[in-house]
Structure formats: structure tokens, C-alpha cells
Tab-separated table of C-alpha atoms in Angstrom:
chain	number	residue	atom	x	y	z
A	1	UNK	CA	85.270	114.760	119.793
A	2	UNK	CA	88.509	113.240	118.534
A	3	UNK	CA	88.092	109.661	117.346
A	4	UNK	CA	91.696	108.865	116.441
A	5	UNK	CA	95.156	110.297	115.887
A	6	UNK	CA	98.078	109.090	113.808
A	7	UNK	CA	101.526	109.077	115.322
A	8	UNK	CA	103.063	111.183	112.552
A	9	UNK	CA	102.167	112.187	109.002
A	10	UNK	CA	104.446	110.597	106.380
A	11	UNK	CA	107.181	109.428	108.757
A	12	UNK	CA	109.180	107.960	105.850
A	13	UNK	CA	109.295	111.275	103.952
A	14	UNK	CA	112.409	112.740	105.529
A	15	UNK	CA	112.965	115.386	102.836
A	16	UNK	CA	109.432	116.788	102.780
A	17	UNK	CA	109.027	120.547	102.471
A	18	UNK	CA	106.026	120.502	104.738
A	19	UNK	CA	105.975	119.858	108.485
A	20	UNK	CA	107.269	116.401	109.324
A	21	UNK	CA	109.218	114.273	111.742
A	22	UNK	CA	111.063	111.233	110.437
A	23	UNK	CA	110.505	107.889	112.156
A	24	UNK	CA	111.741	104.410	111.482
A	25	UNK	CA	109.479	101.515	112.512
A	26	UNK	CA	111.595	100.971	115.630
A	27	UNK	CA	111.724	104.627	116.678
A	28	UNK	CA	107.971	105.021	116.160
A	29	UNK	CA	107.435	101.954	118.320
A	30	UNK	CA	109.607	103.457	121.042
A	31	UNK	CA	107.765	106.786	120.881
A	32	UNK	CA	104.389	105.036	121.179
A	33	UNK	CA	105.510	102.818	124.037
A	34	UNK	CA	107.247	105.424	126.183
A	35	UNK	CA	105.418	108.653	125.360
A	36	UNK	CA	102.310	108.885	123.190
A	37	UNK	CA	100.626	105.642	124.239
A	38	UNK	CA	100.711	105.961	128.031
A	39	UNK	CA	99.751	109.642	128.007
A	40	UNK	CA	96.781	109.223	125.644
A	41	UNK	CA	95.517	106.112	127.415
A	42	UNK	CA	95.583	107.916	130.745
A	43	UNK	CA	94.093	111.230	129.632
A	44	UNK	CA	91.988	110.236	126.607
A	45	UNK	CA	91.386	106.470	126.755
A	46	UNK	CA	88.787	106.497	123.961
A	47	UNK	CA	91.109	108.033	121.354
A	48	UNK	CA	92.498	105.456	118.900
A	49	UNK	CA	96.154	105.492	117.866
A	50	UNK	CA	96.887	104.631	114.221
A	51	UNK	CA	100.459	103.829	113.230
A	52	UNK	CA	102.445	104.406	110.025
A	53	UNK	CA	100.339	106.947	107.979
A	54	UNK	CA	102.338	106.966	104.739
A	55	UNK	CA	102.296	105.501	101.222
A	56	UNK	CA	101.054	101.945	100.773
A	57	UNK	CA	104.383	100.960	99.173
A	58	UNK	CA	106.034	100.493	102.561
A	59	UNK	CA	103.045	99.468	104.690
A	60	UNK	CA	103.924	95.755	104.624
A	61	UNK	CA	107.512	96.439	105.694
A	62	UNK	CA	106.375	98.602	108.608
A	63	UNK	CA	103.653	96.283	109.831
A	64	UNK	CA	105.908	93.235	109.549
A	65	UNK	CA	108.016	95.001	112.141
A	66	UNK	CA	105.328	96.518	114.348
A	67	UNK	CA	103.197	93.336	114.410
A	68	UNK	CA	106.203	91.000	114.438
A	69	UNK	CA	106.591	87.903	116.588
A	70	UNK	CA	108.698	88.675	119.609
A	71	UNK	CA	111.121	86.173	121.061
A	72	UNK	CA	112.053	86.315	124.722
A	73	UNK	CA	115.288	88.249	124.410
A	74	UNK	CA	113.919	90.823	121.960
A	75	UNK	CA	110.759	91.300	123.998
A	76	UNK	CA	112.750	92.034	127.126
A	77	UNK	CA	114.490	94.814	125.201
A	78	UNK	CA	111.280	96.229	123.770
A	79	UNK	CA	109.213	96.299	126.930
A	80	UNK	CA	108.914	99.568	128.758
A	81	UNK	CA	107.874	100.115	132.343
A	82	UNK	CA	105.332	102.392	133.928
A	83	UNK	CA	105.805	104.139	137.237
A	84	UNK	CA	104.672	101.088	139.192
A	85	UNK	CA	107.152	98.770	137.544
A	86	UNK	CA	104.580	97.013	135.342
A	87	UNK	CA	105.723	96.165	131.866
A	88	UNK	CA	104.421	98.158	128.891
A	89	UNK	CA	104.198	96.861	125.346
A	90	UNK	CA	103.801	99.214	122.375
A	91	UNK	CA	101.247	96.815	120.893
A	92	UNK	CA	98.913	97.631	123.778
A	93	UNK	CA	98.508	101.141	122.312
A	94	UNK	CA	98.282	100.357	118.576
A	95	UNK	CA	94.651	100.410	117.467
A	96	UNK	CA	95.161	100.374	113.721
A	97	UNK	CA	97.085	101.352	110.609
A	98	UNK	CA	96.825	104.518	108.517
A	99	UNK	CA	97.817	104.520	104.833
A	100	UNK	CA	97.964	107.170	102.100
A	101	UNK	CA	97.371	106.804	98.383
A	102	UNK	CA	100.454	108.571	97.022
A	103	UNK	CA	103.261	107.018	95.034
A	104	UNK	CA	106.984	107.246	95.669
A	105	UNK	CA	107.450	107.794	91.928
A	106	UNK	CA	108.212	111.469	91.382
A	107	UNK	CA	107.779	114.011	89.951
A	108	UNK	CA	104.655	112.588	88.305
A	109	UNK	CA	101.454	112.515	90.356
A	110	UNK	CA	99.731	110.347	87.738
A	111	UNK	CA	100.505	107.223	89.767
A	112	UNK	CA	98.861	108.540	92.944
A	113	UNK	CA	95.902	106.366	93.829
A	114	UNK	CA	96.873	103.709	91.301
A	115	UNK	CA	99.428	101.733	93.329
A	116	UNK	CA	99.523	99.598	96.438
A	117	UNK	CA	96.118	97.898	96.593
A	118	UNK	CA	97.742	94.413	96.695
A	119	UNK	CA	99.678	95.683	99.700
A	120	UNK	CA	96.367	96.624	101.295
A	121	UNK	CA	95.324	92.996	100.866
A	122	UNK	CA	98.542	91.920	102.557
A	123	UNK	CA	98.083	94.271	105.503
A	124	UNK	CA	94.457	93.129	105.893
A	125	UNK	CA	95.590	89.495	106.017
A	126	UNK	CA	98.337	90.366	108.483
A	127	UNK	CA	95.798	92.175	110.684
A	128	UNK	CA	93.475	89.169	110.675
A	129	UNK	CA	96.109	86.674	111.780
A	130	UNK	CA	97.629	89.141	114.217
A	131	UNK	CA	94.243	89.507	115.928
A	132	UNK	CA	93.636	85.772	115.804
A	133	UNK	CA	97.001	84.986	117.382
A	134	UNK	CA	96.490	87.674	119.996
A	135	UNK	CA	93.123	86.260	121.069
A	136	UNK	CA	94.443	82.710	121.120
A	137	UNK	CA	97.220	83.807	123.440
A	138	UNK	CA	94.759	85.600	125.693
A	139	UNK	CA	92.814	82.340	126.000
A	140	UNK	CA	96.032	80.548	126.903
A	141	UNK	CA	96.669	83.184	129.542
A	142	UNK	CA	93.224	82.604	131.003
A	143	UNK	CA	93.840	78.867	131.184
A	144	UNK	CA	97.128	79.511	132.943
A	145	UNK	CA	95.307	81.607	135.502
A	146	UNK	CA	92.867	78.782	136.091
A	147	UNK	CA	95.790	76.463	136.768
A	148	UNK	CA	96.877	78.798	139.523
A	149	UNK	CA	100.047	80.210	137.975
A	150	UNK	CA	101.540	83.222	139.638
A	151	UNK	CA	100.087	86.525	138.459
A	152	UNK	CA	103.519	87.936	137.674
A	153	UNK	CA	104.312	85.066	135.338
A	154	UNK	CA	100.895	85.349	133.701
A	155	UNK	CA	101.360	89.050	133.000
A	156	UNK	CA	104.798	88.461	131.601
A	157	UNK	CA	103.476	85.633	129.445
A	158	UNK	CA	100.764	87.842	127.980
A	159	UNK	CA	103.228	90.569	127.042
A	160	UNK	CA	105.609	88.116	125.458
A	161	UNK	CA	102.896	86.575	123.383
A	162	UNK	CA	101.687	89.601	121.495
A	163	UNK	CA	102.260	88.122	118.057
A	164	UNK	CA	101.820	88.952	114.420
A	165	UNK	CA	102.247	87.492	110.987
A	166	UNK	CA	104.563	88.458	108.188
A	167	UNK	CA	103.593	88.676	104.539
A	168	UNK	CA	104.733	85.120	103.874
A	169	UNK	CA	102.480	83.460	106.440
A	170	UNK	CA	99.868	81.173	104.991
A	171	UNK	CA	96.430	80.467	106.312
A	172	UNK	CA	92.764	80.537	105.517
A	173	UNK	CA	90.629	83.497	106.460
A	174	UNK	CA	87.130	82.505	107.487
A	175	UNK	CA	84.714	85.147	106.203
A	176	UNK	CA	82.277	84.177	108.941
A	177	UNK	CA	84.892	84.488	111.665
A	178	UNK	CA	83.933	87.088	114.266
A	179	UNK	CA	87.623	87.981	114.558
A	180	UNK	CA	87.150	90.145	111.492
A	181	UNK	CA	84.913	92.419	113.573
A	182	UNK	CA	87.694	92.959	116.126
A	183	UNK	CA	90.635	93.399	113.784
A	184	UNK	CA	92.834	96.499	113.992
A	185	UNK	CA	91.477	99.534	112.146
A	186	UNK	CA	92.716	99.848	108.539
A	187	UNK	CA	92.128	103.373	107.278
A	188	UNK	CA	92.961	105.301	104.107
A	189	UNK	CA	93.817	108.638	105.662
A	190	UNK	CA	94.901	110.888	102.791
A	191	UNK	CA	94.158	111.227	99.090
A	192	UNK	CA	94.238	114.153	96.708
A	193	UNK	CA	95.009	114.992	93.084
A	194	UNK	CA	97.924	117.255	92.274
A	195	UNK	CA	98.695	119.684	90.945
A	196	UNK	CA	96.197	122.571	90.707
A	197	UNK	CA	92.396	122.239	90.470
A	198	UNK	CA	90.111	121.102	87.703
A	199	UNK	CA	88.600	124.592	87.746
A	200	UNK	CA	92.001	126.212	87.140
A	201	UNK	CA	93.088	123.714	84.470
A	202	UNK	CA	89.795	124.022	82.587
A	203	UNK	CA	89.981	120.588	80.958
A	204	UNK	CA	86.897	118.398	81.292
A	205	UNK	CA	88.990	115.260	80.789
A	206	UNK	CA	91.202	116.147	83.760
A	207	UNK	CA	88.263	117.025	85.988
A	208	UNK	CA	86.328	113.836	85.277
A	209	UNK	CA	89.428	111.622	85.205
A	210	UNK	CA	90.230	112.700	88.747
A	211	UNK	CA	86.691	111.966	89.847
A	212	UNK	CA	86.747	108.534	88.242
A	213	UNK	CA	90.111	107.722	89.812
A	214	UNK	CA	88.656	108.574	93.203
A	215	UNK	CA	85.791	106.186	92.576
A	216	UNK	CA	88.029	103.345	91.393
A	217	UNK	CA	90.496	103.826	94.249
A	218	UNK	CA	87.839	103.913	96.966
A	219	UNK	CA	86.127	100.801	95.591
A	220	UNK	CA	89.416	98.904	95.360
A	221	UNK	CA	90.544	99.846	98.858
A	222	UNK	CA	87.231	99.023	100.515
A	223	UNK	CA	87.156	95.695	98.680
A	224	UNK	CA	90.706	94.957	99.842
A	225	UNK	CA	89.865	95.511	103.510
A	226	UNK	CA	90.019	99.227	104.252
A	227	UNK	CA	87.573	100.485	106.873
A	228	UNK	CA	87.260	104.007	105.505
A	229	UNK	CA	88.547	106.830	103.347
A	230	UNK	CA	89.551	110.406	104.145
A	231	UNK	CA	89.822	113.026	101.408
A	232	UNK	CA	92.772	115.362	101.963
A	233	UNK	CA	90.805	118.545	101.220
A	234	UNK	CA	87.113	119.294	100.922
A	235	UNK	CA	87.359	122.992	99.963
A	236	UNK	CA	90.280	124.919	98.411
A	237	UNK	CA	90.773	128.225	96.623
A	238	UNK	CA	90.838	128.423	92.779
A	239	UNK	CA	94.482	127.346	92.410
A	240	UNK	CA	94.370	124.610	95.075
A	241	UNK	CA	95.627	126.538	98.092
A	242	UNK	CA	96.353	127.987	100.473
A	243	UNK	CA	99.674	126.168	100.800
A	244	UNK	CA	102.873	127.671	102.139
A	245	UNK	CA	105.152	125.475	99.979
A	246	UNK	CA	103.108	125.819	96.763
A	247	UNK	CA	101.977	122.198	96.916
A	248	UNK	CA	98.692	123.013	95.176
A	249	UNK	CA	96.193	120.179	94.806
A	250	UNK	CA	92.535	119.606	93.994
A	251	UNK	CA	89.387	119.294	96.089
A	252	UNK	CA	85.756	118.337	95.532
A	253	UNK	CA	84.731	121.976	96.116
A	254	UNK	CA	86.533	125.133	94.962
A	255	UNK	CA	85.709	128.371	96.764
A	256	UNK	CA	84.948	131.284	94.407
A	257	UNK	CA	83.149	133.791	96.669
A	258	UNK	CA	83.866	136.593	94.202
A	259	UNK	CA	81.484	134.873	91.735
A	260	UNK	CA	78.569	134.686	94.156
A	261	UNK	CA	75.502	136.740	93.303
A	262	UNK	CA	75.854	138.449	96.678
A	263	UNK	CA	79.517	139.399	96.120
A	264	UNK	CA	80.170	143.141	96.402
A	265	UNK	CA	83.762	143.176	95.164
A	266	UNK	CA	86.039	141.071	93.008
A	267	UNK	CA	88.815	139.319	94.892
A	268	UNK	CA	90.143	136.282	93.068
A	269	UNK	CA	92.320	135.008	95.917
A	270	UNK	CA	91.600	135.094	99.655
A	271	UNK	CA	93.746	137.318	101.861
A	272	UNK	CA	95.515	134.308	103.391
A	273	UNK	CA	96.708	133.058	99.963
A	274	UNK	CA	100.216	134.447	99.620
A	275	UNK	CA	100.948	132.932	96.227
A	276	UNK	CA	100.701	135.313	93.310
A	277	UNK	CA	100.094	134.111	89.772
A	278	UNK	CA	103.232	134.334	87.676
A	279	UNK	CA	103.322	135.893	84.253
A	280	UNK	CA	101.494	133.652	81.809
A	281	UNK	CA	99.637	131.706	84.531
A	282	UNK	CA	95.864	131.819	84.270
A	283	UNK	CA	92.890	130.251	85.983
A	284	UNK	CA	90.910	128.953	83.033
A	285	UNK	CA	87.628	128.786	84.914
A	286	UNK	CA	87.702	132.516	85.444
A	287	UNK	CA	87.341	133.068	81.693
A	288	UNK	CA	84.133	131.062	81.407
A	289	UNK	CA	80.572	132.018	82.280
A	290	UNK	CA	78.734	129.898	84.779
A	291	UNK	CA	76.602	128.469	81.975
A	292	UNK	CA	79.641	127.516	79.920
A	293	UNK	CA	81.188	125.879	82.979
A	294	UNK	CA	77.963	123.963	83.439
A	295	UNK	CA	77.816	122.667	79.874
A	296	UNK	CA	81.582	122.267	79.340
A	297	UNK	CA	82.775	121.013	82.708
A	298	UNK	CA	79.663	119.763	84.476
A	299	UNK	CA	79.803	122.406	87.225
A	300	UNK	CA	76.227	123.303	88.328
A	301	UNK	CA	75.660	127.057	87.733
A	302	UNK	CA	73.423	127.385	90.803
A	303	UNK	CA	76.334	126.573	93.087
A	304	UNK	CA	78.554	129.100	91.332
A	305	UNK	CA	75.896	131.684	92.151
A	306	UNK	CA	76.433	130.696	95.774
A	307	UNK	CA	80.200	131.192	95.518
A	308	UNK	CA	81.418	127.603	95.129
A	309	UNK	CA	82.379	125.344	92.237
A	310	UNK	CA	81.176	121.797	92.837
A	311	UNK	CA	83.414	119.498	90.805
A	312	UNK	CA	82.609	115.930	89.634
A	313	UNK	CA	84.884	114.597	92.376
A	314	UNK	CA	82.314	115.782	94.912
A	315	UNK	CA	79.639	113.488	93.531
A	316	UNK	CA	81.909	110.456	93.230
A	317	UNK	CA	83.183	110.813	96.785
A	318	UNK	CA	79.769	111.846	98.053
A	319	UNK	CA	78.162	108.694	96.690
A	320	UNK	CA	80.301	106.645	99.084
A	321	UNK	CA	79.897	108.913	102.098
A	322	UNK	CA	76.137	109.006	101.637
A	323	UNK	CA	75.404	105.352	100.916
A	324	UNK	CA	78.291	103.374	102.403
A	325	UNK	CA	77.444	103.836	106.047
A	326	UNK	CA	79.290	102.551	109.146
A	327	UNK	CA	78.756	98.816	109.459
A	328	UNK	CA	78.453	98.276	105.698
A	329	UNK	CA	79.963	95.130	104.190
A	330	UNK	CA	81.605	95.017	100.733
A	331	UNK	CA	79.993	92.561	98.334
A	332	UNK	CA	81.468	90.695	95.377
A	333	UNK	CA	81.061	92.838	92.260
A	334	UNK	CA	83.558	91.802	89.615
A	335	UNK	CA	83.186	91.964	85.846
A	336	UNK	CA	83.673	88.376	84.684
A	337	UNK	CA	83.969	86.841	81.254
A	338	UNK	CA	81.064	87.292	78.889
A	339	UNK	CA	79.232	84.047	78.077
A	340	UNK	CA	79.946	84.351	74.369
A	341	UNK	CA	83.649	83.498	74.643
A	342	UNK	CA	86.594	85.406	73.237
A	343	UNK	CA	84.513	87.290	70.647
A	344	UNK	CA	82.025	88.572	73.213
A	345	UNK	CA	83.630	90.802	75.822
A	346	UNK	CA	82.124	93.433	78.081
A	347	UNK	CA	83.982	96.411	76.612
A	348	UNK	CA	84.715	95.110	73.128
A	349	UNK	CA	82.311	96.174	70.354
A	350	UNK	CA	80.139	93.305	69.154
A	351	UNK	CA	81.735	91.419	66.284
A	352	UNK	CA	85.048	93.279	66.616
A	353	UNK	CA	88.489	92.027	67.582
A	354	UNK	CA	89.840	95.446	68.547
A	355	UNK	CA	89.564	96.436	72.218
A	356	UNK	CA	87.073	98.969	73.566
A	357	UNK	CA	86.841	101.162	76.618
A	358	UNK	CA	88.756	104.208	75.389
A	359	UNK	CA	92.368	105.275	75.833
A	360	UNK	CA	94.281	103.274	78.431
A	361	UNK	CA	95.539	106.306	80.317
A	362	UNK	CA	97.057	104.214	83.110
A	363	UNK	CA	99.466	102.424	80.759
A	364	UNK	CA	102.398	104.456	82.004
A	365	UNK	CA	105.766	103.733	83.565
A	366	UNK	CA	105.596	102.632	87.192
A	367	UNK	CA	102.060	101.187	87.149
A	368	UNK	CA	101.552	97.778	88.747
A	369	UNK	CA	100.592	94.970	86.369
A	370	UNK	CA	97.634	93.058	87.769
A	371	UNK	CA	95.456	90.280	86.381
A	372	UNK	CA	91.663	90.372	85.997
A	373	UNK	CA	88.976	88.368	84.157
A	374	UNK	CA	88.955	89.048	80.417
A	375	UNK	CA	86.703	91.996	79.561
A	376	UNK	CA	87.970	93.193	76.190
A	377	UNK	CA	89.152	96.687	77.092
A	378	UNK	CA	92.332	98.506	76.094
A	379	UNK	CA	93.659	97.816	79.603
A	380	UNK	CA	94.010	94.155	78.620
A	381	UNK	CA	95.260	94.575	75.065
A	382	UNK	CA	98.829	93.259	74.778
A	383	UNK	CA	100.993	92.578	71.747
A	384	UNK	CA	104.045	90.338	71.544
A	385	UNK	CA	106.670	92.353	69.644
A	386	UNK	CA	110.481	92.460	69.821
A	387	UNK	CA	110.322	89.724	72.486
A	388	UNK	CA	108.284	92.072	74.679
A	389	UNK	CA	104.700	92.038	75.916
A	390	UNK	CA	103.734	95.570	74.922
A	391	UNK	CA	100.773	97.851	75.436
A	392	UNK	CA	100.389	101.575	74.907
A	393	UNK	CA	98.510	104.730	75.712
A	394	UNK	CA	97.957	107.899	73.719
A	395	UNK	CA	99.537	111.161	74.818
A	396	UNK	CA	97.886	114.552	74.431
A	397	UNK	CA	98.921	114.691	70.777
A	398	UNK	CA	97.416	111.340	69.866
A	399	UNK	CA	100.810	109.639	69.700
A	400	UNK	CA	101.235	106.063	70.928
A	401	UNK	CA	103.590	105.640	73.896
A	402	UNK	CA	104.826	102.067	74.220
A	403	UNK	CA	105.238	100.450	77.642
A	404	UNK	CA	106.152	96.913	78.613
A	405	UNK	CA	106.950	94.753	81.641
A	406	UNK	CA	110.008	95.343	83.776
A	407	UNK	CA	112.434	92.463	84.161
A	408	UNK	CA	112.177	92.359	87.964
A	409	UNK	CA	109.629	92.437	90.772
A	410	UNK	CA	109.357	95.660	92.763
A	411	UNK	CA	110.555	95.030	96.306
A	412	UNK	CA	108.011	97.284	98.056
A	413	UNK	CA	104.945	96.602	95.902
A	414	UNK	CA	105.577	92.899	95.364
A	415	UNK	CA	104.814	92.742	91.635
A	416	UNK	CA	106.010	93.697	88.160
A	417	UNK	CA	105.690	97.325	87.070
A	418	UNK	CA	105.497	98.846	83.612
A	419	UNK	CA	108.482	100.532	81.977
A	420	UNK	CA	109.287	102.188	78.660
A	421	UNK	CA	109.728	99.726	75.798
A	422	UNK	CA	113.207	101.145	75.140
A	423	UNK	CA	114.320	101.117	78.780
A	424	UNK	CA	117.247	99.017	79.976
A	425	UNK	CA	115.039	97.308	82.565
A	426	UNK	CA	112.480	96.115	79.987
A	427	UNK	CA	111.851	92.364	80.155
A	428	UNK	CA	112.140	90.105	77.130
A	429	UNK	CA	110.418	86.753	76.748
A	430	UNK	CA	110.381	83.734	74.521
A	431	UNK	CA	107.044	81.966	74.061
A	432	UNK	CA	107.129	78.273	75.021
A	433	UNK	CA	104.117	76.260	73.845
A	434	UNK	CA	102.497	73.875	76.321
A	435	UNK	CA	100.086	70.949	75.693
A	436	UNK	CA	96.615	72.101	74.706
A	437	UNK	CA	93.248	70.632	75.700
A	438	UNK	CA	90.092	70.416	73.600
A	439	UNK	CA	88.505	73.257	75.579
A	440	UNK	CA	91.332	75.711	74.943
A	441	UNK	CA	90.403	78.360	72.366
A	442	UNK	CA	93.925	79.781	72.250
A	443	UNK	CA	97.435	78.404	72.540
A	444	UNK	CA	98.621	77.393	76.012
A	445	UNK	CA	102.032	78.948	76.616
A	446	UNK	CA	104.627	80.056	79.113
A	447	UNK	CA	106.512	83.342	78.768
A	448	UNK	CA	110.126	82.535	79.653
A	449	UNK	CA	112.524	85.379	80.349
A	450	UNK	CA	115.631	85.696	78.210
A	451	UNK	CA	117.511	88.450	80.085
A	452	UNK	CA	117.504	87.080	83.633
A	453	UNK	CA	118.388	83.735	85.164
A	454	UNK	CA	117.270	80.588	83.374
A	455	UNK	CA	113.972	78.854	84.030
A	456	UNK	CA	112.107	82.014	85.082
A	457	UNK	CA	108.654	82.732	83.675
A	458	UNK	CA	105.897	85.298	83.858
A	459	UNK	CA	103.401	84.181	86.488
A	460	UNK	CA	100.690	85.280	88.895
A	461	UNK	CA	101.013	85.955	92.622
A	462	UNK	CA	97.665	85.220	94.340
A	463	UNK	CA	96.229	88.074	96.361
A	464	UNK	CA	96.517	87.950	100.111
A	465	UNK	CA	93.352	88.185	102.191
A	466	UNK	CA	91.658	85.744	99.800
A	467	UNK	CA	91.354	88.607	97.345
A	468	UNK	CA	88.963	90.498	99.635
A	469	UNK	CA	85.547	91.302	98.223
A	470	UNK	CA	86.767	90.918	94.621
A	471	UNK	CA	87.987	87.384	95.218
A	472	UNK	CA	91.260	85.842	94.025
A	473	UNK	CA	90.744	86.946	90.401
A	474	UNK	CA	90.305	90.623	91.149
A	475	UNK	CA	93.756	92.123	90.746
A	476	UNK	CA	96.344	89.409	91.423
A	477	UNK	CA	99.869	90.597	90.639
A	478	UNK	CA	102.044	89.639	87.696
A	479	UNK	CA	105.394	88.319	88.965
A	480	UNK	CA	108.385	86.265	87.847
A	481	UNK	CA	108.641	82.720	89.183
A	482	UNK	CA	110.291	79.392	88.307
A	483	UNK	CA	108.850	77.980	85.101
A	484	UNK	CA	108.388	74.589	86.762
A	485	UNK	CA	106.536	76.111	89.701
A	486	UNK	CA	104.154	73.563	91.192
A	487	UNK	CA	101.171	75.855	90.673
A	488	UNK	CA	99.592	76.591	87.293
A	489	UNK	CA	100.159	80.328	87.716
A	490	UNK	CA	102.795	80.400	84.950
A	491	UNK	CA	100.402	79.010	82.312
A	492	UNK	CA	98.718	81.472	79.936
A	493	UNK	CA	96.252	81.358	77.054
A	494	UNK	CA	97.743	83.288	74.182
A	495	UNK	CA	96.422	84.093	70.726
A	496	UNK	CA	98.658	85.711	68.138
């Protein structure tokens, strides 16, 4: 049985090497209204239609259009007609939204899965108010019927009143509201790690890092409002294929039938894999015994005997598929401040001032800067130097790579991203001290920009959707806003 289809994979990726068909929001709407929607509803009425199906960067832009409010003139232009002359609205066929975890930042895949969760919050909030407005208008339609209005006018009124909400709409989401059970489907439809496989790379850090990123990404998306998660691949060959454009990626399971105890001949690649290893290319896992792979990489030898390599990603993803069943509800689970104050943090060693938690591998250019409760890890360790708020990560040679805040807010993601400390778009700040209360352990300050327009400070943009299951403190975005903004979101505690 087919549960759902998406209109088109990656409609915004017009230069993709793989199969694709470019759509704009308006052309996809037209295709749904005049072609896909009517045909599927007639022949397969139980199949859901999910729109968009591309990176989360542009999901808000697309859904602002597809769920937009329609005025009378525009609606007349965007209504189709079936064979009987009845009006058709594309919204009648849209059952949900599909989103993928990739990043527009290329060529690096290190940002895949790490961007766009605040946009998921925005889409979830938009879906809630869209559904609420839709049901309110249906009630109005029913009241109009009771008043004896003409059926033609009632039908026209219903079509004109399909409404939505843009990302700037304000409102309060009631967690107990049954509307949440009838909201459009929000689904993460594609995620994978590129390039190659953990088995081929042969680095335990890569293999487990990918597994951990899966876990973090799934948790964050479900907490933000996603209804599910689809892994791009479940089983691939040793190099991450087959793939006709050499777009090799990873999977929870790698097929190695030539290593099975029952194997009668050695054939590293399947017949349908046309790619041939170039000179100097090796598959590191092929040079290790099953016992070494077990102790070095965490791959169970018993599965290798059966002809498959079960990577750590399988267990991370499998934990969700096994225990998070349909109908499950995300619960608040956020690491808050430790009760001992600034010297007692979750990840900081007891009695130490240096951060804990290992190398901050996500401190790289293009990452969103988000705000969380203090927990003492390297992810939250910032230094004020050269008028910049700087943090760093270690590269493969143990060298520190400095990154800092950009001097602008990303249009698609809605927040500040990291950039190289020497980049032209690096932000610079001057620290302005504010009045301090008796309960403040550190200085109360504002970070005022010095490169952009006057009276602009580093601040916090509250999460849409009430912050989802994490609440408002679980990943709000760092932004730039007027220093005299009426909220307190430009006030920071800072200790030199």
C-alpha cells in the first residue's frame, strides 16, 4: 500500500545531476490543482499528497505561499474547475509538507542535518494556525448554510476562505487543543551522510559521529513538530552505491556478501555497481578482520559472518523506530542549569573553569547560532577577542580553527550563522555595561555592533511553535535587533 507521495523531489534544485523537475511554489500549486490532485483523489483517495520536499532552508518561504491568505481577486485566478464546472482549490489536495535535512552550503556535507530546526518550528506553527483558521471558516460556512444562503455562494465562500499564516503571525498555541491532532502532516523525508560509508572510511570517529548526528537531528525535529523521519538508504554497497552520478553516501547497513561464511567467491562490488575504484582508492574495512572491525569500529562480527556490516547508525535510528511508535508524544527533556551555579555545569569538570564535552566539531562556518541553558560544554565556550565573540574547533591535526558570528541574519534560516574570524562578513561588537542586580553573578551587558547601522545589538529570536517539546529555551536563534528593543532579549550575562 502507498501511504503518501511527494509532488517532486528537491524541486528547488534545478542543477541537480540526478533526476529532477524544477518547480516554483506557484507552478507546483498549479500542477497539484490541475493534474496531480484531481487524478489521485479520484483514483487513490487514501493516498496523501505532501508538498515541497526539499531543504528546510526554504520551507518557510514555500509554505508562506502555499498556505497564504487569498484575497478575492487572487483566489479567482488560482481556482481551477473540474469537468462539472465546480471550483477546485489546490489546498484541497495538500495533506502535508515534506522536508529534507540537507544544507545549501556546498561542497561540504558537514552541515547536513545541523541546520533548519528553527524553520521546522516555524512551519509547525504555521500549520497549526492554518488548520485553526480553516476549521473556523468551515464553521462559518455551516452557519451560513443554516441561515439559508444559496449553495453556490456557500461553496464559493468556503474556497475563498482557505487561509494560512505567515511566519510573522503571532498567537498562542494551546497544547491541549485538539486541532493539533488534525494538523497537516509534517514529515522529514530524506536524510543521509555523504560521502562514502563508515566501513569504507575506516575511522571510528566518523562512523560514530554520523550515528550521533542522526540521533540529535531526529530528537530535535520530533521535538520541533515533525511527525516522522525517513532514512534515505537502509542498505548500500561498501562504497555507498550503487549511484549513477557517483553521489555515494552512507547507510545503517553495508552489504558485504563476499564476507559471509556461506560465500563461495570473492566479489567486492555487486554486478550493478558500475563505479570502479580509482588508483589509490581503498575500502579500509576490507583490510580488517571481522574481530578487528568489532573492537575498532563497533561492528558486530556475527553480522559480518552473515554478509552485512551493521554500523552504529543502525542502532541510533533503530532506537527511534522501535520505541517511538505511531501516536507517541514528545516530552520535555532539556538539560537545564545545574543547581550549583556557574561553577557547577553538566559537562564541565567539577571545580574547573574550562569547558568539557570534547571537541566542538560543529563550530564551523555556516552553522546556525542558537541559545540553550548553560551546561558548560565547549559548544557554549565563547571568548571576546578583537571585538569578536569567538569560538573554535580542532581540525584533524589538532589545530584550532577560529569562527565567529556573521554581521547579518541569514534570510532563509532566520538567524545568525558562524563565519571565519578573518572573513569580511565577521561581526564586531563593543560591550556596553548595563545596570546589575544583586542576584547577577556576572556583568549584565549588551553587545552592540560596530560595523553595521547604529543601535543594533546581539539578541535572541524566540522560537516559533512555543519552542515545541524543548520549550522556548531549547534552541532560540541569535539575531541582530535594535538595542532599545522592548524585550529583554538583547541583555546578556557576561564574565570576562
